[in-house]
Coordinates of N, CA and C in Angstrom, one line a residue:
X80 N -16.9 -25.9 -7.4 CA -17.4 -24.5 -7.5 C -18.8 -24.5 -6.9
X81 N -19.6 -25.5 -7.2 CA -21.0 -25.5 -6.7 C -21.0 -25.5 -5.2
X82 N -20.0 -26.0 -4.5 CA -19.9 -26.1 -3.1 C -19.3 -24.9 -2.5
X83 N -18.4 -24.2 -3.2 CA -17.6 -23.1 -2.7 C -18.5 -21.9 -2.3
X84 N -19.3 -21.4 -3.1 CA -20.1 -20.2 -2.8 C -21.1 -20.4 -1.7
X85 N -21.8 -21.6 -1.6 CA -22.6 -21.8 -0.4 C -21.8 -21.9 0.8
X86 N -20.6 -22.4 0.8 CA -19.8 -22.5 1.9 C -19.3 -21.1 2.4
X87 N -19.0 -20.3 1.4 CA -18.6 -18.9 1.8 C -19.8 -18.1 2.3
X88 N -21.0 -18.3 1.8 CA -22.2 -17.6 2.3 C -22.5 -18.0 3.7
X89 N -22.3 -19.3 4.0 CA -22.6 -19.8 5.4 C -21.5 -19.5 6.4
X90 N -20.4 -19.1 5.9 CA -19.2 -18.9 6.8 C -19.3 -17.6 7.6
X91 N -18.9 -17.6 8.9 CA -18.8 -16.4 9.6 C -17.6 -15.6 9.2
X92 N -17.7 -14.3 9.4 CA -16.6 -13.4 9.0 C -15.9 -13.0 10.3
X93 N -14.7 -12.4 10.1 CA -13.8 -11.9 11.2 C -13.2 -10.6 10.8
X94 N -12.9 -9.7 11.7 CA -12.3 -8.4 11.4 C -10.9 -8.7 10.7
X95 N -10.6 -7.8 9.7 CA -9.4 -7.9 9.0 C -8.3 -7.2 9.8
X96 N -7.8 -7.9 10.8 CA -6.7 -7.4 11.6 C -5.4 -8.3 11.3
X97 N -4.2 -7.7 11.6 CA -3.0 -8.5 11.4 C -3.0 -9.8 12.2
X98 N -3.5 -9.7 13.4 CA -3.6 -10.9 14.3 C -4.4 -11.9 13.7
X99 N -5.6 -11.6 13.2 CA -6.5 -12.6 12.5 C -5.9 -13.1 11.3
X100 N -5.3 -12.3 10.5 CA -4.7 -12.7 9.2 C -3.5 -13.7 9.5
X101 N -2.7 -13.4 10.5 CA -1.5 -14.2 10.8 C -1.9 -15.5 11.4
X102 N -3.2 -15.7 11.8 CA -3.6 -17.0 12.4 C -4.0 -17.9 11.3
X103 N -4.1 -17.5 10.0 CA -4.5 -18.3 8.9 C -3.4 -19.2 8.5
X104 N -3.7 -20.3 7.8 CA -2.6 -21.1 7.2 C -2.1 -20.3 5.9
X105 N -0.8 -20.4 5.7 CA -0.3 -19.8 4.5 C -0.4 -20.8 3.3
X106 N -1.7 -21.0 3.0 CA -2.0 -22.0 1.9 C -2.9 -21.4 0.9
X107 N -3.0 -22.0 -0.2 CA -3.8 -21.5 -1.3 C -5.3 -21.5 -1.0
X108 N -6.0 -20.6 -1.6 CA -7.4 -20.6 -1.3 C -8.1 -19.4 -1.9
X109 N -9.3 -19.1 -1.5 CA -10.1 -18.0 -1.9 C -10.6 -17.2 -0.7
X110 N -10.7 -15.9 -0.8 CA -11.1 -15.1 0.3 C -12.0 -13.9 -0.2
X111 N -12.8 -13.4 0.7 CA -13.7 -12.3 0.5 C -13.3 -11.2 1.5
X112 N -13.4 -9.9 1.0 CA -13.3 -8.8 1.9 C -14.7 -8.1 1.9
X113 N -15.2 -7.8 3.1 CA -16.5 -7.3 3.3 C -16.5 -5.9 4.0
X114 N -17.2 -4.9 3.4 CA -17.2 -3.6 4.0 C -18.7 -3.1 3.9
X115 N -19.2 -2.5 5.0 CA -20.5 -2.0 5.0 C -21.5 -3.1 4.7
X116 N -21.2 -4.4 5.1 CA -22.1 -5.5 4.9 C -22.1 -6.1 3.5
X117 N -21.3 -5.6 2.6 CA -21.2 -6.0 1.2 C -19.9 -6.6 0.8
X118 N -19.8 -7.6 0.0 CA -18.6 -8.2 -0.5 C -18.0 -7.2 -1.5
X119 N -16.8 -6.6 -1.1 CA -16.2 -5.6 -2.0 C -15.0 -6.1 -2.8
X120 N -14.4 -7.2 -2.3 CA -13.2 -7.8 -3.0 C -13.2 -9.3 -2.9
X121 N -12.8 -9.9 -4.0 CA -12.6 -11.4 -4.1 C -11.2 -11.6 -4.5
X122 N -10.5 -12.4 -3.7 CA -9.1 -12.8 -4.1 C -8.9 -14.2 -4.1
X123 N -7.8 -14.6 -4.8 CA -7.4 -16.0 -4.9 C -5.9 -16.1 -4.6
X124 N -5.4 -17.0 -3.8 CA -4.0 -17.1 -3.5 C -3.5 -18.4 -4.0
X125 N -2.2 -18.5 -4.2 CA -1.5 -19.7 -4.6 C -0.5 -20.1 -3.5
X126 N 0.2 -21.2 -3.7 CA 1.1 -21.7 -2.7 C 2.2 -20.7 -2.4
X127 N 2.6 -19.8 -3.3 CA 3.8 -19.0 -3.1 C 3.4 -17.8 -2.2
X128 N 2.2 -17.3 -2.3 CA 1.7 -16.2 -1.4 C 0.3 -16.6 -0.9
X129 N 0.3 -17.4 0.2 CA -1.0 -18.0 0.6 C -1.9 -17.0 1.4
X130 N -2.9 -17.6 2.0 CA -3.9 -16.8 2.7 C -3.3 -15.8 3.7
X131 N -2.4 -16.4 4.6 CA -1.9 -15.6 5.6 C -1.1 -14.4 5.0
X132 N -0.3 -14.6 4.1 CA 0.5 -13.5 3.5 C -0.3 -12.5 2.8
X133 N -1.3 -12.9 2.0 CA -2.1 -12.0 1.2 C -3.0 -11.2 2.1
X134 N -3.7 -11.8 3.1 CA -4.6 -11.1 4.0 C -3.9 -10.2 5.0
X135 N -2.7 -10.5 5.4 CA -1.9 -9.6 6.2 C -1.5 -8.4 5.4
X136 N -1.2 -8.6 4.1 CA -0.9 -7.4 3.3 C -2.1 -6.5 3.1
X137 N -3.3 -7.1 2.9 CA -4.5 -6.3 2.8 C -4.8 -5.6 4.1
X138 N -4.6 -6.3 5.3 CA -4.8 -5.6 6.5 C -4.0 -4.3 6.7
X139 N -2.8 -4.4 6.2 CA -1.9 -3.2 6.3 C -2.5 -2.1 5.3
X140 N -3.1 -2.5 4.2 CA -3.6 -1.6 3.2 C -4.6 -0.6 3.9
X141 N -5.3 -1.0 4.9 CA -6.4 -0.2 5.4 C -5.9 0.7 6.6
X142 N -4.6 0.6 6.9 CA -4.0 1.4 7.9 C -3.7 2.8 7.3
X143 N -3.9 3.8 8.1 CA -3.5 5.2 7.7 C -4.2 5.6 6.4
X144 N -5.5 5.4 6.4 CA -6.4 5.8 5.3 C -7.5 6.7 5.8
X145 N -8.0 7.5 5.0 CA -9.2 8.3 5.3 C -10.4 7.6 4.9
X146 N -11.5 7.8 5.7 CA -12.8 7.2 5.4 C -12.9 5.7 5.7
X147 N -11.9 5.1 6.2 CA -12.0 3.6 6.5 C -11.0 3.3 7.6
X148 N -11.3 2.3 8.4 CA -10.4 1.8 9.4 C -10.2 0.3 9.2
X149 N -9.1 -0.3 9.6 CA -9.0 -1.7 9.5 C -10.2 -2.5 10.1
X150 N -10.6 -2.0 11.3 CA -11.7 -2.7 11.9 C -13.1 -2.6 11.2
X151 N -13.1 -1.7 10.2 CA -14.4 -1.6 9.4 C -14.5 -2.7 8.4
X152 N -13.5 -3.5 8.2 CA -13.4 -4.5 7.1 C -13.4 -5.9 7.7
X153 N -14.3 -6.8 7.2 CA -14.3 -8.2 7.6 C -13.8 -9.0 6.5
X154 N -13.4 -10.3 6.8 CA -13.0 -11.2 5.7 C -13.6 -12.6 6.0
X155 N -13.7 -13.4 4.9 CA -13.9 -14.8 5.0 C -12.8 -15.4 4.1
X156 N -12.3 -16.6 4.5 CA -11.3 -17.3 3.7 C -11.5 -18.8 3.7
X157 N -11.4 -19.4 2.6 CA -11.5 -20.8 2.4 C -10.3 -21.4 1.8
X158 N -9.7 -22.3 2.5 CA -8.5 -23.0 2.0 C -9.0 -24.0 0.9
X159 N -8.3 -24.1 -0.2 CA -8.6 -25.0 -1.3 C -7.4 -25.8 -1.6
X160 N -7.5 -27.1 -1.3 CA -6.3 -28.0 -1.5 C -5.8 -28.1 -2.9
X161 N -6.8 -28.2 -3.8 CA -6.4 -28.4 -5.2 C -7.2 -27.3 -6.0
X162 N -6.4 -26.4 -6.7 CA -7.0 -25.4 -7.5 C -6.9 -25.9 -9.0
X163 N -8.1 -26.1 -9.6 CA -8.1 -26.7 -10.9 C -7.9 -25.5 -11.9
X164 N -7.9 -25.9 -13.2 CA -7.7 -24.9 -14.2 C -8.9 -24.0 -14.3
X165 N -10.0 -24.3 -13.7 CA -11.2 -23.4 -13.7 C -10.9 -22.1 -13.1
X166 N -11.4 -21.0 -13.7 CA -11.1 -19.7 -13.2 C -12.1 -19.4 -12.0
X167 N -11.7 -19.9 -10.9 CA -12.6 -19.7 -9.7 C -12.8 -18.3 -9.3
X168 N -11.7 -17.5 -9.4 CA -11.8 -16.1 -8.9 C -12.8 -15.3 -9.8
X169 N -12.7 -15.5 -11.1 CA -13.7 -14.8 -12.0 C -15.1 -15.2 -11.7
X170 N -15.3 -16.4 -11.4 CA -16.7 -16.9 -11.2 C -17.2 -16.4 -9.8
X171 N -16.4 -16.3 -8.8 CA -16.8 -15.8 -7.5 C -17.0 -14.3 -7.6
X172 N -16.2 -13.6 -8.4 CA -16.4 -12.2 -8.6 C -17.7 -11.9 -9.3
X173 N -18.0 -12.7 -10.3 CA -19.3 -12.6 -11.1 C -20.5 -12.8 -10.1
X174 N -20.3 -13.7 -9.2 CA -21.4 -14.0 -8.3 C -21.7 -12.8 -7.3
X175 N -20.6 -12.3 -6.7 CA -20.7 -11.3 -5.7 C -20.7 -9.9 -6.2
X176 N -20.2 -9.6 -7.4 CA -20.2 -8.3 -8.0 C -19.3 -7.4 -7.2
X177 N -18.1 -7.8 -6.8 CA -17.2 -7.0 -5.9 C -16.6 -5.8 -6.6
X178 N -16.9 -4.6 -6.0 CA -16.5 -3.4 -6.7 C -15.1 -3.0 -6.6
X179 N -14.3 -3.6 -5.6 CA -12.9 -3.2 -5.5 C -12.0 -4.0 -6.4
X180 N -12.5 -5.1 -7.0 CA -11.8 -5.8 -8.0 C -11.7 -4.9 -9.3
X181 N -10.5 -4.7 -9.8 CA -10.4 -3.8 -10.9 C -10.3 -2.3 -10.6
X182 N -10.3 -2.0 -9.2 CA -10.3 -0.6 -8.8 C -8.9 -0.1 -8.4
X183 N -7.9 -1.0 -8.5 CA -6.6 -0.7 -8.1 C -6.3 -1.1 -6.7
X184 N -7.2 -1.8 -6.0 CA -7.0 -2.2 -4.6 C -5.9 -3.1 -4.5
X185 N -5.7 -4.1 -5.3 CA -4.7 -5.1 -5.1 C -3.4 -4.8 -5.9
X186 N -3.3 -3.7 -6.6 CA -2.2 -3.4 -7.4 C -1.0 -2.9 -6.6
X187 N 0.2 -3.1 -7.2 CA 1.4 -2.5 -6.7 C 1.7 -1.1 -7.2
X188 N 2.8 -0.6 -6.7 CA 3.2 0.8 -7.2 C 3.4 0.8 -8.7
X189 N 2.6 1.7 -9.4 CA 2.7 1.7 -10.9 C 3.9 2.4 -11.4
X190 N 4.6 3.1 -10.5 CA 5.9 3.8 -10.9 C 5.6 5.2 -11.5
X191 N 6.6 5.8 -12.1 CA 6.6 7.2 -12.5 C 5.6 7.4 -13.7
X192 N 5.3 6.3 -14.4 CA 4.4 6.5 -15.6 C 3.0 7.0 -15.1
X193 N 2.5 6.5 -14.0 CA 1.2 6.9 -13.5 C 1.2 8.4 -13.2
X194 N 2.2 8.9 -12.6 CA 2.3 10.3 -12.2 C 2.4 11.3 -13.4
X195 N 3.3 10.9 -14.4 CA 3.6 11.7 -15.5 C 2.5 11.7 -16.6
X196 N 1.6 10.7 -16.6 CA 0.5 10.7 -17.6 C -0.6 11.6 -17.1
X197 N -0.6 12.1 -15.9 CA -1.6 13.0 -15.4 C -3.0 12.4 -15.4
X198 N -3.1 11.1 -15.2 CA -4.4 10.4 -15.1 C -4.8 10.5 -13.6
X199 N -6.1 10.8 -13.4 CA -6.6 10.9 -12.0 C -6.7 9.5 -11.4
X200 N -6.4 9.4 -10.1 CA -6.6 8.1 -9.4 C -8.1 7.9 -9.3
X201 N -8.5 6.6 -9.5 CA -9.9 6.3 -9.5 C -10.1 5.1 -8.6
X202 N -11.3 4.7 -8.2 CA -11.6 3.5 -7.5 C -11.2 3.6 -6.0
X203 N -10.5 2.6 -5.5 CA -10.2 2.5 -4.1 C -9.4 3.6 -3.5
X204 N -8.3 4.0 -4.2 CA -7.5 5.1 -3.6 C -8.2 6.4 -3.6
X205 N -9.0 6.7 -4.6 CA -9.8 8.0 -4.6 C -10.8 8.0 -3.5
X206 N -11.4 6.9 -3.2 CA -12.4 6.8 -2.1 C -11.8 6.8 -0.7
X207 N -10.6 6.1 -0.6 CA -10.0 6.0 0.7 C -8.5 6.5 0.5
X208 N -8.3 7.8 0.4 CA -6.9 8.3 0.2 C -6.1 8.1 1.5
X209 N -4.8 8.0 1.3 CA -3.9 7.8 2.4 C -3.9 9.1 3.3
X210 N -3.6 8.9 4.6 CA -3.6 9.9 5.6 C -2.2 10.2 6.0
X211 N -1.7 11.4 5.6 CA -0.3 11.8 5.9 C -0.3 12.8 7.1
X212 N -1.4 13.1 7.7 CA -1.5 14.1 8.7 C -1.6 13.6 10.2
X213 N -1.9 12.4 10.4 CA -2.0 11.9 11.7 C -0.6 11.6 12.3
X214 N -0.3 12.1 13.5 CA 1.0 11.8 14.1 C 1.3 10.3 14.3
X215 N 2.5 9.9 14.0 CA 2.8 8.5 14.2 C 4.2 8.3 14.9
X216 N 4.3 7.2 15.6 CA 5.6 6.8 16.1 C 6.4 5.9 15.2
X217 N 6.9 6.5 14.1 CA 7.6 5.6 13.1 C 9.0 6.0 12.9
X218 N 9.4 7.2 13.4 CA 10.8 7.6 13.2 C 11.5 7.7 14.6
X219 N 12.7 7.2 14.7 CA 13.5 7.2 15.9 C 14.0 8.6 16.2
X220 N 13.7 9.3 17.3 CA 14.2 10.6 17.6 C 15.7 10.6 17.7
X221 N 16.3 11.8 17.3 CA 17.7 11.9 17.4 C 18.3 12.2 16.0
X222 N 19.6 11.9 16.0 CA 20.4 12.3 14.8 C 20.4 11.1 13.8
X223 N 20.2 11.4 12.5 CA 20.2 10.4 11.4 C 20.6 11.2 10.2
X224 N 20.4 10.5 9.0 CA 20.5 11.2 7.7 C 19.2 11.1 7.0
X225 N 19.1 11.9 6.0 CA 17.9 11.8 5.2 C 17.6 10.4 4.7
X226 N 18.7 9.7 4.2 CA 18.5 8.4 3.7 C 18.1 7.4 4.9
X227 N 18.6 7.6 6.0 CA 18.2 6.8 7.2 C 16.8 6.9 7.5
X228 N 16.3 8.2 7.5 CA 14.9 8.5 7.8 C 14.0 7.9 6.7
X229 N 14.4 8.0 5.5 CA 13.6 7.5 4.4 C 13.4 6.0 4.5
X230 N 14.5 5.3 4.8 CA 14.4 3.9 4.9 C 13.5 3.5 6.1
X231 N 13.6 4.2 7.2 CA 12.8 3.9 8.3 C 11.3 4.1 8.0
X232 N 11.0 5.2 7.3 CA 9.6 5.5 6.9 C 9.1 4.5 5.9
X233 N 10.0 4.1 4.9 CA 9.6 3.1 3.9 C 9.2 1.8 4.5
X234 N 10.0 1.4 5.6 CA 9.7 0.1 6.2 C 8.4 0.2 7.0
X235 N 8.0 1.3 7.6 CA 6.9 1.5 8.5 C 5.6 1.8 7.8
X236 N 5.6 2.4 6.7 CA 4.4 2.9 6.1 C 3.6 1.8 5.3
X237 N 2.3 1.8 5.4 CA 1.5 0.7 4.7 C 1.2 1.1 3.3
X238 N 1.8 2.2 2.8 CA 1.6 2.6 1.4 C 3.0 2.9 0.8
X239 N 3.0 3.2 -0.5 CA 4.3 3.4 -1.2 C 4.9 4.8 -0.9
X240 N 6.1 4.8 -0.5 CA 7.0 6.0 -0.5 C 8.1 5.7 -1.4
X241 N 8.2 6.5 -2.5 CA 9.2 6.3 -3.5 C 10.1 7.5 -3.6
X242 N 11.4 7.3 -3.8 CA 12.3 8.4 -3.8 C 13.4 8.2 -4.9
X243 N 14.0 9.3 -5.3 CA 15.0 9.2 -6.3 C 16.3 8.5 -5.9
X244 N 16.8 7.7 -6.8 CA 18.0 7.0 -6.5 C 19.1 7.3 -7.6
X245 N 20.3 7.0 -7.3 CA 21.4 7.4 -8.3 C 21.5 6.4 -9.4
X246 N 21.1 5.2 -9.2 CA 21.0 4.1 -10.2 C 19.7 3.4 -10.1
X247 N 19.2 2.7 -11.1 CA 18.0 1.9 -10.9 C 18.3 0.9 -9.8
X248 N 17.4 0.9 -8.8 CA 17.7 -0.1 -7.7 C 17.4 -1.5 -8.1
X249 N 18.2 -2.4 -7.5 CA 18.0 -3.8 -7.9 C 16.7 -4.4 -7.4
X250 N 16.2 -5.3 -8.1 CA 14.9 -5.9 -7.8 C 15.1 -7.0 -6.7
X251 N 14.2 -7.1 -5.8 CA 14.2 -8.1 -4.7 C 13.6 -9.4 -5.3
X252 N 13.7 -10.5 -4.4 CA 13.2 -11.7 -4.8 C 11.7 -11.7 -5.0
X253 N 11.0 -10.8 -4.3 CA 9.6 -10.8 -4.4 C 9.1 -9.8 -5.5
X254 N 10.0 -9.3 -6.3 CA 9.6 -8.5 -7.5 C 9.7 -7.0 -7.3
X255 N 10.0 -6.5 -6.1 CA 10.0 -5.1 -5.9 C 11.4 -4.5 -6.0
X256 N 11.5 -3.2 -6.0 CA 12.8 -2.6 -6.0 C 13.3 -2.3 -4.6
X257 N 14.6 -2.5 -4.4 CA 15.2 -2.3 -3.1 C 15.8 -0.9 -3.0
X258 N 15.0 0.1 -2.5 CA 15.4 1.5 -2.4 C 16.5 1.8 -1.3
X259 N 16.8 0.7 -0.6 CA 17.9 0.9 0.4 C 19.3 1.1 -0.3
X260 N 19.4 0.5 -1.5 CA 20.6 0.5 -2.2 C 20.6 1.7 -3.2
X261 N 21.8 2.2 -3.6 CA 22.0 3.2 -4.6 C 21.2 4.5 -4.3
X262 N 21.2 5.0 -3.1 CA 20.5 6.3 -2.8 C 21.1 7.4 -3.6
X263 N 20.3 8.4 -3.9 CA 20.9 9.6 -4.4 C 22.0 10.2 -3.5
X264 N 23.1 10.7 -3.9 CA 24.2 11.1 -3.0 C 23.8 12.1 -2.0
X265 N 22.8 13.0 -2.4 CA 22.3 14.0 -1.4 C 21.8 13.4 -0.1
X266 N 21.2 12.2 -0.2 CA 20.5 11.6 0.9 C 21.4 11.2 2.1
X267 N 22.4 10.3 1.8 CA 23.2 10.0 3.0 C 24.1 11.1 3.4
X268 N 24.3 12.1 2.6 CA 25.2 13.3 2.9 C 24.4 14.4 3.7
X269 N 23.1 14.2 3.8 CA 22.4 15.3 4.5 C 22.0 14.9 5.9
X270 N 22.5 15.5 6.9 CA 22.2 15.1 8.3 C 20.8 15.6 8.6
X271 N 20.1 14.9 9.5 CA 18.7 15.2 9.9 C 18.5 14.9 11.4
X272 N 17.8 15.8 12.0 CA 17.4 15.6 13.4 C 15.9 15.3 13.5
X273 N 15.6 14.2 14.1 CA 14.2 13.8 14.3 C 13.8 14.3 15.7
X274 N 12.7 15.1 15.8 CA 12.3 15.6 17.1 C 11.6 14.5 17.9
X275 N 11.6 14.6 19.2 CA 10.9 13.6 20.0 C 9.4 13.6 19.8
X276 N 8.8 12.5 20.1 CA 7.3 12.4 20.0 C 6.8 12.0 18.6
X277 N 5.6 11.7 18.5 CA 5.0 11.3 17.2 C 5.0 12.5 16.3
X278 N 5.2 12.3 15.0 CA 5.1 13.3 14.0 C 4.4 12.7 12.8
X279 N 3.7 13.5 12.0 CA 3.0 13.1 10.8 C 4.0 12.8 9.7
X280 N 3.5 12.1 8.7 CA 4.3 11.9 7.5 C 4.5 13.2 6.8
X281 N 3.5 14.1 6.8 CA 3.7 15.4 6.2 C 4.9 16.2 6.8
X282 N 4.9 16.2 8.2 CA 5.9 16.9 8.9 C 7.3 16.2 8.6
X283 N 7.3 14.9 8.6 CA 8.6 14.2 8.3 C 9.1 14.5 7.0
X284 N 8.2 14.6 6.0 CA 8.7 14.9 4.6 C 9.1 16.3 4.5
X285 N 8.5 17.2 5.2 CA 8.9 18.6 5.2 C 10.3 18.8 5.9
X286 N 10.5 18.0 7.0 CA 11.9 18.1 7.6 C 12.9 17.5 6.6
X287 N 12.6 16.5 5.9 CA 13.5 15.8 5.0 C 13.9 16.8 3.8
X288 N 12.8 17.4 3.3 CA 13.1 18.4 2.2 C 13.9 19.6 2.7
X289 N 13.7 20.0 3.9 CA 14.4 21.2 4.4 C 15.9 20.8 4.7
X290 N 16.2 19.5 5.0 CA 17.5 19.1 5.2 C 18.3 18.8 3.9
X291 N 17.6 18.6 2.8 CA 18.3 18.3 1.6 C 18.8 19.6 0.9
X292 N 19.7 19.6 0.0 CA 20.0 20.8 -0.8 C 18.8 21.3 -1.5
X293 N 18.9 22.5 -2.0 CA 17.8 23.2 -2.7 C 17.5 22.4 -4.0
X294 N 16.2 22.2 -4.3 CA 15.8 21.6 -5.5 C 15.0 20.3 -5.3
X295 N 14.8 19.9 -4.1 CA 14.1 18.7 -3.9 C 12.6 19.0 -3.6
X296 N 11.7 18.1 -4.0 CA 10.3 18.3 -3.8 C 9.7 16.9 -3.4
X297 N 8.9 17.0 -2.3 CA 8.0 15.9 -1.9 C 6.6 16.1 -2.4
X298 N 5.9 15.1 -2.9 CA 4.6 15.3 -3.5 C 3.7 14.2 -3.0
X299 N 2.5 14.6 -2.6 CA 1.4 13.7 -2.1 C 0.4 13.4 -3.2
X300 N 0.2 12.1 -3.3 CA -0.9 11.6 -4.2 C -1.9 10.8 -3.3
X301 N -3.1 10.6 -3.7 CA -4.0 9.9 -2.8 C -3.6 8.4 -2.5
X302 N -2.6 7.9 -3.3 CA -2.2 6.5 -3.1 C -0.8 6.4 -2.6
X303 N 0.0 7.4 -2.7 CA 1.4 7.3 -2.3 C 2.1 8.7 -2.2
X304 N 3.4 8.6 -1.8 CA 4.2 9.8 -1.6 C 5.5 9.6 -2.4
X305 N 6.0 10.7 -3.1 CA 7.2 10.6 -3.8 C 8.1 11.8 -3.4
X306 N 9.4 11.5 -3.6 CA 10.5 12.6 -3.3 C 11.5 12.5 -4.4
X307 N 11.5 13.6 -5.2 CA 12.5 13.7 -6.3 C 13.1 15.0 -6.4
X308 N 14.3 15.1 -7.0 CA 15.0 16.4 -7.2 C 14.4 17.0 -8.5
X309 N 13.3 17.8 -8.2 CA 12.6 18.4 -9.3 C 11.8 19.6 -8.8
X310 N 11.3 20.4 -9.7 CA 10.3 21.5 -9.4 C 9.2 21.3 -10.4
X311 N 8.2 20.6 -10.0 CA 7.2 20.1 -10.9 C 5.8 20.2 -10.4
X312 N 4.9 20.6 -11.3 CA 3.5 20.6 -10.9 C 2.8 19.4 -11.5
X313 N 2.1 18.6 -10.7 CA 1.4 17.4 -11.1 C -0.1 17.7 -11.1
X314 N -0.8 17.2 -12.1 CA -2.2 17.5 -12.2 C -3.0 16.9 -11.0
X315 N -2.5 15.8 -10.4 CA -3.2 15.2 -9.3 C -2.4 14.9 -8.1
X316 N -1.3 15.7 -8.0 CA -0.4 15.6 -6.9 C -0.2 16.9 -6.3
X317 N 0.0 17.0 -4.9 CA 0.2 18.2 -4.2 C 1.5 18.3 -3.5
X318 N 2.3 19.3 -3.8 CA 3.6 19.4 -3.0 C 3.4 19.4 -1.5
X319 N 4.2 18.7 -0.8 CA 4.1 18.7 0.7 C 4.9 19.8 1.3

């Protein structure tokens, strides 16, 4: 530990791009994320999700956000061959005072509970909300179904798109739900035409809602987008 922080301080940083992240070894270690010249986040990885995997995921996190671009963020990473029982992450956080730790930056989709408790988003997502208005080349033009378009969007977007299913979706090996399975019957039964050219996520979700039977609602939150068969007002969500 006495050597780690001086080594991190002396180390040069690099832009947090997918190319740079994928050049790292997928090994355990400690890393820093730097924004506006300050260390904002301290992370520790293990052998199951090493530096390459974790930093590539973080690089995607900064895509399609307001108030920040991926190239605005730098990183430093140090491979550690043996991680002892010492809480390295907490000690490095205490040294740098990183504000994104504990702000929701590294968390996964909290699910319906967050939306229905009407608690405002705070921290990272409130400062850097997702951008659903910039046109993107993420949907294949032509004929598809609502379910096909949703799967394509879900694979392409760097933030959570969650939609209603007919049964609880099975969990994947990495701990998430596989929304490709058990779609609500309305979704594969509803044909959809994707226009040529880039379209925004807002426009895509409006096309999807228009193609579904009456009663569906897409809602925007600063951290994610949802699609459910409901007519509901959320304290911190806006219908699309």
